[in-house]
mmCIF file of C-alpha atoms in Angstrom:
data_model
loop_
_atom_site.group_PDB
_atom_site.id
_atom_site.type_symbol
_atom_site.label_atom_id
_atom_site.label_comp_id
_atom_site.label_asym_id
_atom_site.label_seq_id
_atom_site.Cartn_x
_atom_site.Cartn_y
_atom_site.Cartn_z
ATOM 1 C CA MET A 1 7.754 0.439 15.721
ATOM 2 C CA VAL A 2 10.523 1.350 13.260
ATOM 3 C CA GLY A 3 12.912 -0.742 11.176
ATOM 4 C CA THR A 4 16.226 1.060 10.761
ATOM 5 C CA SER A 5 18.712 0.966 7.895
ATOM 6 C CA THR A 6 21.261 -0.522 10.295
ATOM 7 C CA GLY A 7 19.274 -3.721 10.888
ATOM 8 C CA HIS A 8 17.531 -2.841 14.130
ATOM 9 C CA ILE A 9 13.851 -2.706 15.107
ATOM 10 C CA GLN A 10 13.130 0.020 17.616
ATOM 11 C CA THR A 11 9.882 0.472 19.538
ATOM 12 C CA PHE A 12 8.843 3.875 20.789
ATOM 13 C CA ALA A 13 6.129 4.985 23.195
ATOM 14 C CA GLU A 14 4.459 8.342 23.537
ATOM 15 C CA THR A 15 5.470 10.069 26.748
ATOM 16 C CA PRO A 16 3.264 13.133 27.279
ATOM 17 C CA ALA A 17 5.287 14.207 30.289
ATOM 18 C CA ALA A 18 8.371 14.487 28.088
ATOM 19 C CA ASP A 19 6.315 16.092 25.277
ATOM 20 C CA GLY A 20 7.364 13.486 22.741
ATOM 21 C CA PHE A 21 8.374 9.843 22.291
ATOM 22 C CA SER A 22 10.826 7.634 24.138
ATOM 23 C CA LEU A 23 12.760 4.617 22.882
ATOM 24 C CA MET A 24 11.471 1.564 24.763
ATOM 25 C CA ARG A 25 13.266 -1.377 23.122
ATOM 26 C CA ASP A 26 16.029 -1.833 20.544
ATOM 27 C CA TYR A 27 16.265 -5.240 18.844
ATOM 28 C CA ASP A 28 19.456 -6.008 16.915
ATOM 29 C CA LEU A 29 18.726 -8.161 13.842
ATOM 30 C CA THR A 30 22.191 -8.040 12.325
ATOM 31 C CA GLY A 31 22.719 -11.640 13.414
ATOM 32 C CA VAL A 32 19.982 -12.862 11.023
ATOM 33 C CA LEU A 33 20.169 -10.216 8.271
ATOM 34 C CA ARG A 34 22.883 -10.054 5.640
ATOM 35 C CA PRO A 35 24.664 -6.729 5.017
ATOM 36 C CA ASP A 36 22.624 -5.947 1.866
ATOM 37 C CA GLU A 37 19.240 -6.782 3.438
ATOM 38 C CA THR A 38 17.642 -3.503 4.505
ATOM 39 C CA LEU A 39 14.383 -3.531 6.443
ATOM 40 C CA ASN A 40 11.262 -2.310 4.668
ATOM 41 C CA SER A 41 8.661 -2.657 7.373
ATOM 42 C CA ALA A 42 7.921 -4.118 10.804
ATOM 43 C CA LEU A 43 4.463 -4.804 12.276
ATOM 44 C CA PRO A 44 3.047 -6.829 15.179
ATOM 45 C CA ASP A 45 0.596 -9.619 14.414
ATOM 46 C CA SER A 46 -2.550 -10.436 16.384
ATOM 47 C CA ASN A 47 -0.594 -12.813 18.637
ATOM 48 C CA GLY A 48 2.093 -10.324 19.613
ATOM 49 C CA LEU A 49 4.908 -11.503 17.331
ATOM 50 C CA ILE A 50 6.715 -8.774 15.412
ATOM 51 C CA TRP A 51 7.023 -9.534 11.693
ATOM 52 C CA PHE A 52 9.527 -7.796 9.429
ATOM 53 C CA VAL A 53 10.508 -7.849 5.757
ATOM 54 C CA ALA A 54 13.528 -6.788 3.705
ATOM 55 C CA LYS A 55 13.526 -6.167 -0.039
ATOM 56 C CA THR A 56 16.729 -7.952 -1.051
ATOM 57 C CA ASN A 57 16.353 -11.749 -1.179
ATOM 58 C CA GLY A 58 12.711 -11.440 -0.109
ATOM 59 C CA VAL A 59 13.431 -11.733 3.605
ATOM 60 C CA VAL A 60 10.472 -12.537 5.870
ATOM 61 C CA GLY A 61 11.136 -12.734 9.597
ATOM 62 C CA THR A 62 9.569 -12.919 13.024
ATOM 63 C CA LEU A 63 10.804 -11.437 16.277
ATOM 64 C CA ASP A 64 9.724 -12.511 19.748
ATOM 65 C CA PRO A 65 9.442 -9.192 21.619
ATOM 66 C CA ASP A 66 9.952 -10.880 24.984
ATOM 67 C CA THR A 67 13.122 -12.826 24.211
ATOM 68 C CA GLY A 68 14.477 -10.910 21.209
ATOM 69 C CA ALA A 69 14.815 -14.187 19.253
ATOM 70 C CA ALA A 70 14.483 -13.665 15.487
ATOM 71 C CA GLN A 71 13.976 -16.187 12.677
ATOM 72 C CA VAL A 72 13.916 -15.555 8.926
ATOM 73 C CA ILE A 73 13.269 -17.254 5.616
ATOM 74 C CA ARG A 74 14.282 -15.994 2.157
ATOM 75 C CA LEU A 75 11.833 -16.193 -0.734
ATOM 76 C CA GLY A 76 14.223 -15.431 -3.568
ATOM 77 C CA MET A 77 17.600 -14.277 -4.761
ATOM 78 C CA GLY A 78 18.580 -11.518 -7.161
ATOM 79 C CA THR A 79 15.607 -9.778 -8.752
ATOM 80 C CA GLU A 80 13.098 -12.582 -8.082
ATOM 81 C CA ASN A 81 10.641 -12.341 -5.186
ATOM 82 C CA GLN A 82 11.893 -9.027 -3.859
ATOM 83 C CA ILE A 83 9.658 -7.328 -1.286
ATOM 84 C CA GLU A 84 9.229 -3.660 -2.091
ATOM 85 C CA ASN A 85 6.217 -2.791 0.060
ATOM 86 C CA SER A 86 4.881 -3.259 3.547
ATOM 87 C CA PHE A 87 2.499 -6.089 4.456
ATOM 88 C CA ALA A 88 -0.863 -6.719 6.091
ATOM 89 C CA VAL A 89 -1.763 -8.651 9.240
ATOM 90 C CA GLY A 90 -5.088 -10.341 9.917
ATOM 91 C CA ALA A 91 -7.029 -11.057 13.092
ATOM 92 C CA ALA A 92 -5.959 -14.701 13.442
ATOM 93 C CA GLY A 93 -2.190 -14.506 13.218
ATOM 94 C CA ASP A 94 -2.312 -14.466 9.395
ATOM 95 C CA VAL A 95 0.170 -12.278 7.531
ATOM 96 C CA TYR A 96 -0.011 -11.334 3.814
ATOM 97 C CA ILE A 97 3.133 -10.366 1.911
ATOM 98 C CA ALA A 98 3.463 -9.453 -1.769
ATOM 99 C CA THR A 99 6.721 -9.841 -3.661
ATOM 100 C CA ASN A 100 7.352 -8.650 -7.209
ATOM 101 C CA ARG A 101 6.134 -12.073 -8.386
ATOM 102 C CA GLN A 102 3.774 -13.587 -5.801
ATOM 103 C CA LEU A 103 1.265 -13.019 -3.018
ATOM 104 C CA LEU A 104 1.782 -15.231 0.024
ATOM 105 C CA ARG A 105 -0.020 -15.956 3.269
ATOM 106 C CA PHE A 106 2.192 -16.694 6.269
ATOM 107 C CA ASP A 107 1.425 -18.038 9.715
ATOM 108 C CA ALA A 108 3.890 -18.555 12.539
ATOM 109 C CA GLY A 109 4.794 -22.137 13.390
ATOM 110 C CA PRO A 110 4.811 -23.523 16.937
ATOM 111 C CA ASP A 111 8.368 -22.243 17.338
ATOM 112 C CA GLY A 112 7.388 -18.771 16.118
ATOM 113 C CA ALA A 113 9.150 -19.162 12.768
ATOM 114 C CA PRO A 114 7.443 -17.781 9.633
ATOM 115 C CA ARG A 115 5.793 -20.483 7.538
ATOM 116 C CA ILE A 116 4.158 -20.226 4.108
ATOM 117 C CA THR A 117 0.478 -21.228 4.303
ATOM 118 C CA TRP A 118 -0.232 -20.615 0.613
ATOM 119 C CA GLN A 119 1.264 -18.713 -2.321
ATOM 120 C CA VAL A 120 0.019 -17.604 -5.735
ATOM 121 C CA THR A 121 1.804 -16.115 -8.730
ATOM 122 C CA TYR A 122 -0.016 -13.121 -10.189
ATOM 123 C CA ALA A 123 -0.054 -11.912 -13.813
ATOM 124 C CA ASN A 124 2.985 -9.826 -14.657
ATOM 125 C CA SER A 125 4.185 -7.938 -17.720
ATOM 126 C CA ASN A 126 7.664 -8.016 -16.108
ATOM 127 C CA GLN A 127 7.923 -4.313 -16.883
ATOM 128 C CA ARG A 128 8.644 -1.556 -14.408
ATOM 129 C CA LYS A 129 6.010 0.904 -15.520
ATOM 130 C CA PRO A 130 6.513 4.646 -14.973
ATOM 131 C CA GLY A 131 4.918 5.181 -11.581
ATOM 132 C CA GLN A 132 6.181 1.931 -10.054
ATOM 133 C CA VAL A 133 9.215 1.241 -7.886
ATOM 134 C CA ASP A 134 9.863 -2.226 -9.353
ATOM 135 C CA ASP A 135 8.483 -4.719 -11.875
ATOM 136 C CA GLY A 136 5.778 -6.155 -9.650
ATOM 137 C CA THR A 137 2.674 -5.170 -7.766
ATOM 138 C CA GLY A 138 2.833 -1.699 -6.281
ATOM 139 C CA THR A 139 0.340 -2.513 -3.551
ATOM 140 C CA THR A 140 0.595 -3.654 0.006
ATOM 141 C CA PRO A 141 -2.131 -6.341 0.374
ATOM 142 C CA THR A 142 -5.545 -5.134 1.544
ATOM 143 C CA ILE A 143 -7.521 -7.451 3.855
ATOM 144 C CA LEU A 144 -11.295 -7.355 3.461
ATOM 145 C CA PRO A 145 -14.169 -8.888 5.455
ATOM 146 C CA TYR A 146 -15.702 -12.198 4.412
ATOM 147 C CA GLY A 147 -12.311 -13.864 3.913
ATOM 148 C CA TYR A 148 -10.742 -11.857 1.075
ATOM 149 C CA VAL A 149 -7.389 -10.187 0.402
ATOM 150 C CA ALA A 150 -6.616 -7.996 -2.620
ATOM 151 C CA ILE A 151 -3.713 -6.524 -4.579
ATOM 152 C CA THR A 152 -3.138 -5.150 -8.055
ATOM 153 C CA ASP A 153 -1.060 -7.266 -10.420
ATOM 154 C CA ASN A 154 1.452 -6.003 -12.984
ATOM 155 C CA ALA A 155 -0.349 -7.088 -16.135
ATOM 156 C CA ASP A 156 -1.188 -4.653 -18.936
ATOM 157 C CA PRO A 157 -3.885 -3.552 -18.467
ATOM 158 C CA MET A 158 -3.434 -3.758 -14.712
ATOM 159 C CA ASN A 159 -5.963 -5.834 -12.761
ATOM 160 C CA VAL A 160 -7.417 -5.579 -9.289
ATOM 161 C CA VAL A 161 -7.062 -9.169 -8.071
ATOM 162 C CA VAL A 162 -8.984 -10.676 -5.144
ATOM 163 C CA TYR A 163 -8.067 -13.940 -3.406
ATOM 164 C CA ARG A 164 -9.650 -16.062 -0.705
ATOM 165 C CA THR A 165 -7.652 -16.033 2.521
ATOM 166 C CA ALA A 166 -8.587 -19.461 3.934
ATOM 167 C CA PRO A 167 -5.675 -21.912 4.260
ATOM 168 C CA SER A 168 -7.344 -24.457 1.986
ATOM 169 C CA VAL A 169 -9.870 -23.640 -0.747
ATOM 170 C CA ALA A 170 -10.975 -25.208 -4.022
ATOM 171 C CA GLU A 171 -10.201 -22.004 -5.947
ATOM 172 C CA ARG A 172 -7.887 -19.334 -4.532
ATOM 173 C CA GLN A 173 -8.599 -16.459 -6.952
ATOM 174 C CA VAL A 174 -11.986 -14.744 -6.860
ATOM 175 C CA CYS A 175 -11.395 -12.359 -9.759
ATOM 176 C CA ALA A 176 -8.942 -10.307 -11.790
ATOM 177 C CA VAL A 177 -10.633 -7.143 -13.061
ATOM 178 C CA PRO A 178 -8.819 -4.828 -15.517
ATOM 179 C CA VAL A 179 -8.729 -1.139 -14.586
ATOM 180 C CA PHE A 180 -7.458 1.844 -16.614
ATOM 181 C CA GLU A 181 -6.328 1.789 -20.237
ATOM 182 C CA PRO A 182 -3.646 -0.561 -21.588
ATOM 183 C CA GLY A 183 -0.248 1.117 -21.465
ATOM 184 C CA ARG A 184 -1.579 3.801 -19.110
ATOM 185 C CA GLY A 185 -2.209 2.076 -15.791
ATOM 186 C CA ALA A 186 0.032 1.507 -12.765
ATOM 187 C CA THR A 187 -0.193 2.021 -9.033
ATOM 188 C CA GLU A 188 2.300 2.212 -6.189
ATOM 189 C CA ASN A 189 -0.226 2.611 -3.383
ATOM 190 C CA SER A 190 -2.481 0.275 -1.450
ATOM 191 C CA LEU A 191 -6.088 -0.289 -2.367
ATOM 192 C CA ILE A 192 -8.773 1.196 -0.142
ATOM 193 C CA GLY A 193 -10.985 -1.567 1.199
ATOM 194 C CA ALA A 194 -14.525 -1.072 2.551
ATOM 195 C CA GLY A 195 -16.834 -4.047 2.908
ATOM 196 C CA ARG A 196 -16.781 -5.765 -0.495
ATOM 197 C CA SER A 197 -15.521 -2.632 -2.273
ATOM 198 C CA LEU A 198 -12.014 -1.663 -3.377
ATOM 199 C CA ILE A 199 -10.770 1.724 -4.588
ATOM 200 C CA VAL A 200 -7.690 1.853 -6.840
ATOM 201 C CA GLU A 201 -5.703 4.931 -7.884
ATOM 202 C CA ASN A 202 -3.675 5.387 -11.083
ATOM 203 C CA ASN A 203 -0.070 6.562 -10.588
ATOM 204 C CA TYR A 204 1.075 5.942 -14.174
ATOM 205 C CA GLY A 205 3.719 8.435 -15.270
ATOM 206 C CA TYR A 206 5.296 9.389 -11.946
ATOM 207 C CA ALA A 207 8.945 8.431 -12.371
ATOM 208 C CA HIS A 208 10.321 11.224 -10.139
ATOM 209 C CA PRO A 209 9.220 14.670 -8.847
ATOM 210 C CA ASP A 210 10.088 16.335 -12.163
ATOM 211 C CA ALA A 211 7.255 14.312 -13.732
ATOM 212 C CA THR A 212 4.803 16.819 -12.230
ATOM 213 C CA ALA A 213 6.813 20.005 -12.879
ATOM 214 C CA SER A 214 6.229 22.743 -15.486
ATOM 215 C CA GLY A 215 2.528 21.975 -15.925
ATOM 216 C CA LYS A 216 2.934 18.208 -16.279
ATOM 217 C CA THR A 217 0.943 15.638 -14.362
ATOM 218 C CA THR A 218 0.320 11.900 -14.362
ATOM 219 C CA THR A 219 -2.363 9.842 -16.101
ATOM 220 C CA PRO A 220 -5.709 10.445 -14.356
ATOM 221 C CA GLY A 221 -7.722 7.659 -12.891
ATOM 222 C CA PHE A 222 -9.610 6.180 -9.959
ATOM 223 C CA ALA A 223 -11.841 3.117 -10.061
ATOM 224 C CA ARG A 224 -14.085 1.211 -7.685
ATOM 225 C CA VAL A 225 -14.284 -2.580 -7.909
ATOM 226 C CA ASP A 226 -16.980 -4.513 -6.010
ATOM 227 C CA ILE A 227 -16.884 -8.215 -5.097
ATOM 228 C CA ASP A 228 -20.123 -10.022 -5.903
ATOM 229 C CA ALA A 229 -22.193 -10.864 -2.834
ATOM 230 C CA ASP A 230 -21.893 -14.596 -3.548
ATOM 231 C CA GLY A 231 -18.126 -14.368 -4.083
ATOM 232 C CA SER A 232 -18.396 -15.551 -7.688
ATOM 233 C CA GLY A 233 -16.556 -12.592 -9.221
ATOM 234 C CA CYS A 234 -16.053 -8.816 -9.240
ATOM 235 C CA GLN A 235 -17.273 -5.845 -11.231
ATOM 236 C CA VAL A 236 -16.050 -2.296 -11.951
ATOM 237 C CA THR A 237 -18.702 -0.023 -10.407
ATOM 238 C CA TRP A 238 -17.295 3.287 -11.640
ATOM 239 C CA THR A 239 -14.205 4.940 -13.098
ATOM 240 C CA ASN A 240 -13.113 8.556 -12.650
ATOM 241 C CA SER A 241 -10.906 9.487 -15.629
ATOM 242 C CA VAL A 242 -10.566 13.157 -14.704
ATOM 243 C CA GLU A 243 -8.587 13.477 -11.482
ATOM 244 C CA ALA A 244 -4.822 12.827 -11.521
ATOM 245 C CA ALA A 245 -3.317 11.805 -8.155
ATOM 246 C CA PRO A 246 0.392 11.263 -8.872
ATOM 247 C CA THR A 247 1.370 9.372 -5.713
ATOM 248 C CA VAL A 248 -0.829 10.017 -2.684
ATOM 249 C CA VAL A 249 -2.223 7.248 -0.456
ATOM 250 C CA PRO A 250 -5.934 8.216 -0.427
ATOM 251 C CA LYS A 251 -8.326 7.636 2.460
ATOM 252 C CA LEU A 252 -12.041 6.897 2.650
ATOM 253 C CA SER A 253 -14.295 8.310 5.363
ATOM 254 C CA LEU A 254 -17.271 6.071 6.025
ATOM 255 C CA ALA A 255 -18.857 8.937 7.971
ATOM 256 C CA THR A 256 -18.924 11.325 4.995
ATOM 257 C CA GLY A 257 -18.876 8.846 2.107
ATOM 258 C CA LEU A 258 -15.956 10.749 0.604
ATOM 259 C CA ILE A 259 -12.620 9.545 -0.745
ATOM 260 C CA TYR A 260 -9.985 12.092 0.223
ATOM 261 C CA THR A 261 -7.109 12.384 -2.229
ATOM 262 C CA TYR A 262 -4.463 14.862 -3.432
ATOM 263 C CA THR A 263 -4.402 15.816 -7.089
ATOM 264 C CA LYS A 264 -2.268 17.803 -9.522
ATOM 265 C CA GLY A 265 -3.418 20.255 -12.183
ATOM 266 C CA THR A 266 -1.828 21.056 -15.542
ATOM 267 C CA GLU A 267 -1.556 24.838 -15.219
ATOM 268 C CA PRO A 268 1.957 26.359 -15.517
ATOM 269 C CA SER A 269 1.842 27.334 -11.828
ATOM 270 C CA ASP A 270 1.785 23.615 -10.889
ATOM 271 C CA PRO A 271 -1.237 23.625 -8.544
ATOM 272 C CA TRP A 272 -1.843 20.831 -6.033
ATOM 273 C CA TYR A 273 -5.339 20.256 -4.634
ATOM 274 C CA TRP A 274 -7.040 18.567 -1.724
ATOM 275 C CA THR A 275 -9.776 16.661 -3.573
ATOM 276 C CA ALA A 276 -12.825 14.647 -2.504
ATOM 277 C CA LEU A 277 -14.574 12.005 -4.597
ATOM 278 C CA ASP A 278 -18.018 10.512 -3.994
ATOM 279 C CA TYR A 279 -17.578 6.882 -2.929
ATOM 280 C CA ARG A 280 -20.920 5.938 -4.503
ATOM 281 C CA THR A 281 -20.359 7.449 -7.971
ATOM 282 C CA GLY A 282 -16.701 8.467 -8.272
ATOM 283 C CA ALA A 283 -17.685 12.029 -9.121
ATOM 284 C CA THR A 284 -15.531 14.919 -7.895
ATOM 285 C CA VAL A 285 -17.360 16.568 -4.982
ATOM 286 C CA TRP A 286 -14.945 19.428 -4.251
ATOM 287 C CA LYS A 287 -11.363 20.629 -4.712
ATOM 288 C CA GLN A 288 -9.379 23.021 -2.517
ATOM 289 C CA LEU A 289 -6.043 24.492 -3.568
ATOM 290 C CA SER A 290 -3.233 23.325 -1.290
ATOM 291 C CA GLY A 291 -0.526 25.367 -2.979
ATOM 292 C CA THR A 292 1.496 25.823 -6.146
ATOM 293 C CA GLY A 293 4.975 24.681 -7.084
ATOM 294 C CA PRO A 294 7.178 21.671 -6.346
ATOM 295 C CA GLY A 295 7.148 22.236 -2.591
ATOM 296 C CA PHE A 296 3.535 21.010 -2.458
ATOM 297 C CA ASN A 297 4.325 17.664 -4.115
ATOM 298 C CA ASN A 298 3.573 14.898 -1.581
ATOM 299 C CA ASN A 299 5.949 12.396 -3.303
ATOM 300 C CA TYR A 300 4.289 9.163 -2.065
ATOM 301 C CA ALA A 301 3.261 10.420 1.387
ATOM 302 C CA GLY A 302 -0.203 9.357 2.554
ATOM 303 C CA ILE A 303 -3.121 11.365 3.891
ATOM 304 C CA ALA A 304 -3.914 11.048 7.595
ATOM 305 C CA ILE A 305 -7.262 12.166 9.042
ATOM 306 C CA GLY A 306 -7.242 13.179 12.705
ATOM 307 C CA PRO A 307 -10.030 12.636 15.255
ATOM 308 C CA ASP A 308 -11.071 16.271 14.826
ATOM 309 C CA GLY A 309 -11.617 15.772 11.081
ATOM 310 C CA ALA A 310 -8.478 17.623 10.012
ATOM 311 C CA ALA A 311 -6.443 16.084 7.186
ATOM 312 C CA TYR A 312 -2.640 16.054 7.221
ATOM 313 C CA LEU A 313 -0.118 15.350 4.478
ATOM 314 C CA GLY A 314 3.654 15.458 4.194
ATOM 315 C CA THR A 315 5.063 17.279 1.153
ATOM 316 C CA LEU A 316 8.522 18.093 -0.160
ATOM 317 C CA GLY A 317 8.188 21.500 1.450
ATOM 318 C CA GLY A 318 6.838 20.388 4.838
ATOM 319 C CA LEU A 319 3.576 19.365 6.495
ATOM 320 C CA VAL A 320 0.259 20.702 5.171
ATOM 321 C CA SER A 321 -3.183 20.418 6.740
ATOM 322 C CA MET A 322 -6.784 21.157 5.843
ATOM 323 C CA ARG A 323 -9.846 21.270 8.060
ATOM 324 C CA ASP A 324 -13.548 21.989 7.656
ATOM 325 C CA GLY A 325 -14.153 25.739 7.614
ATOM 326 C CA GLY A 326 -17.800 25.416 8.628
#
């Protein structure tokens, strides 16, 4: 499912006989989108509706895949409540969208239109830190078990913030836990969620690919934040202040207990490494050289792990892969 720059949502299906993918449906949204509203993301919810967002004006919309009928609401104008990232969908038709000012839960109304169930304003320095695309959260919301959803805010120092997902609660926010040093913390990637644990990566300092050229790299940092078992708060379990991952979307394997990431060294050759961290302690378990030079910069691409255990990553120079040599 792909949102195009021309205001269409296209759905594709894998067709092994044709050795590729085939376009199945093309939905034209230009009747509900304005010319400057470019789609960021489109995802189906648990009830089969297709949700979509656009950055400008904070557009949130739904599309009925059977009829093609689309409905939208706008959360803001100008620089307020822009939607820079994708969004998350829950198991009960719930949809979580973060703007550069707020986190909101949506549910579709009886007519399929998007409706705000609740909204919260998170702490914000109102600064676009180096390593962020705008002056808000850099994270797509992460849904956790036990009725939680999490983002990072844009305070200084940056916090991992956890909220309760239920439509009506006495207190929405569970915790706001500072991670990384003041003036040296920012992220533009989603949190990893596993049970009551969250992993956050520091992207502070990545303004453009040249930020990692000629031996430079970004501010190191990973941290694990755990929600208390009784839901009364959260704690930082560990911090890794050694490994610098400029922009990658890391992945956690529950089978191995390893966090797979992609890090940058400070040598003049500009080395990039496949790197694994211990989920329990945050310690670096191993590093494997991917390559040297700007062509091995992933520039915000995320790691994908295949069913055979091989890891894949897009870089400026092409696709790279690593697999177990044992």
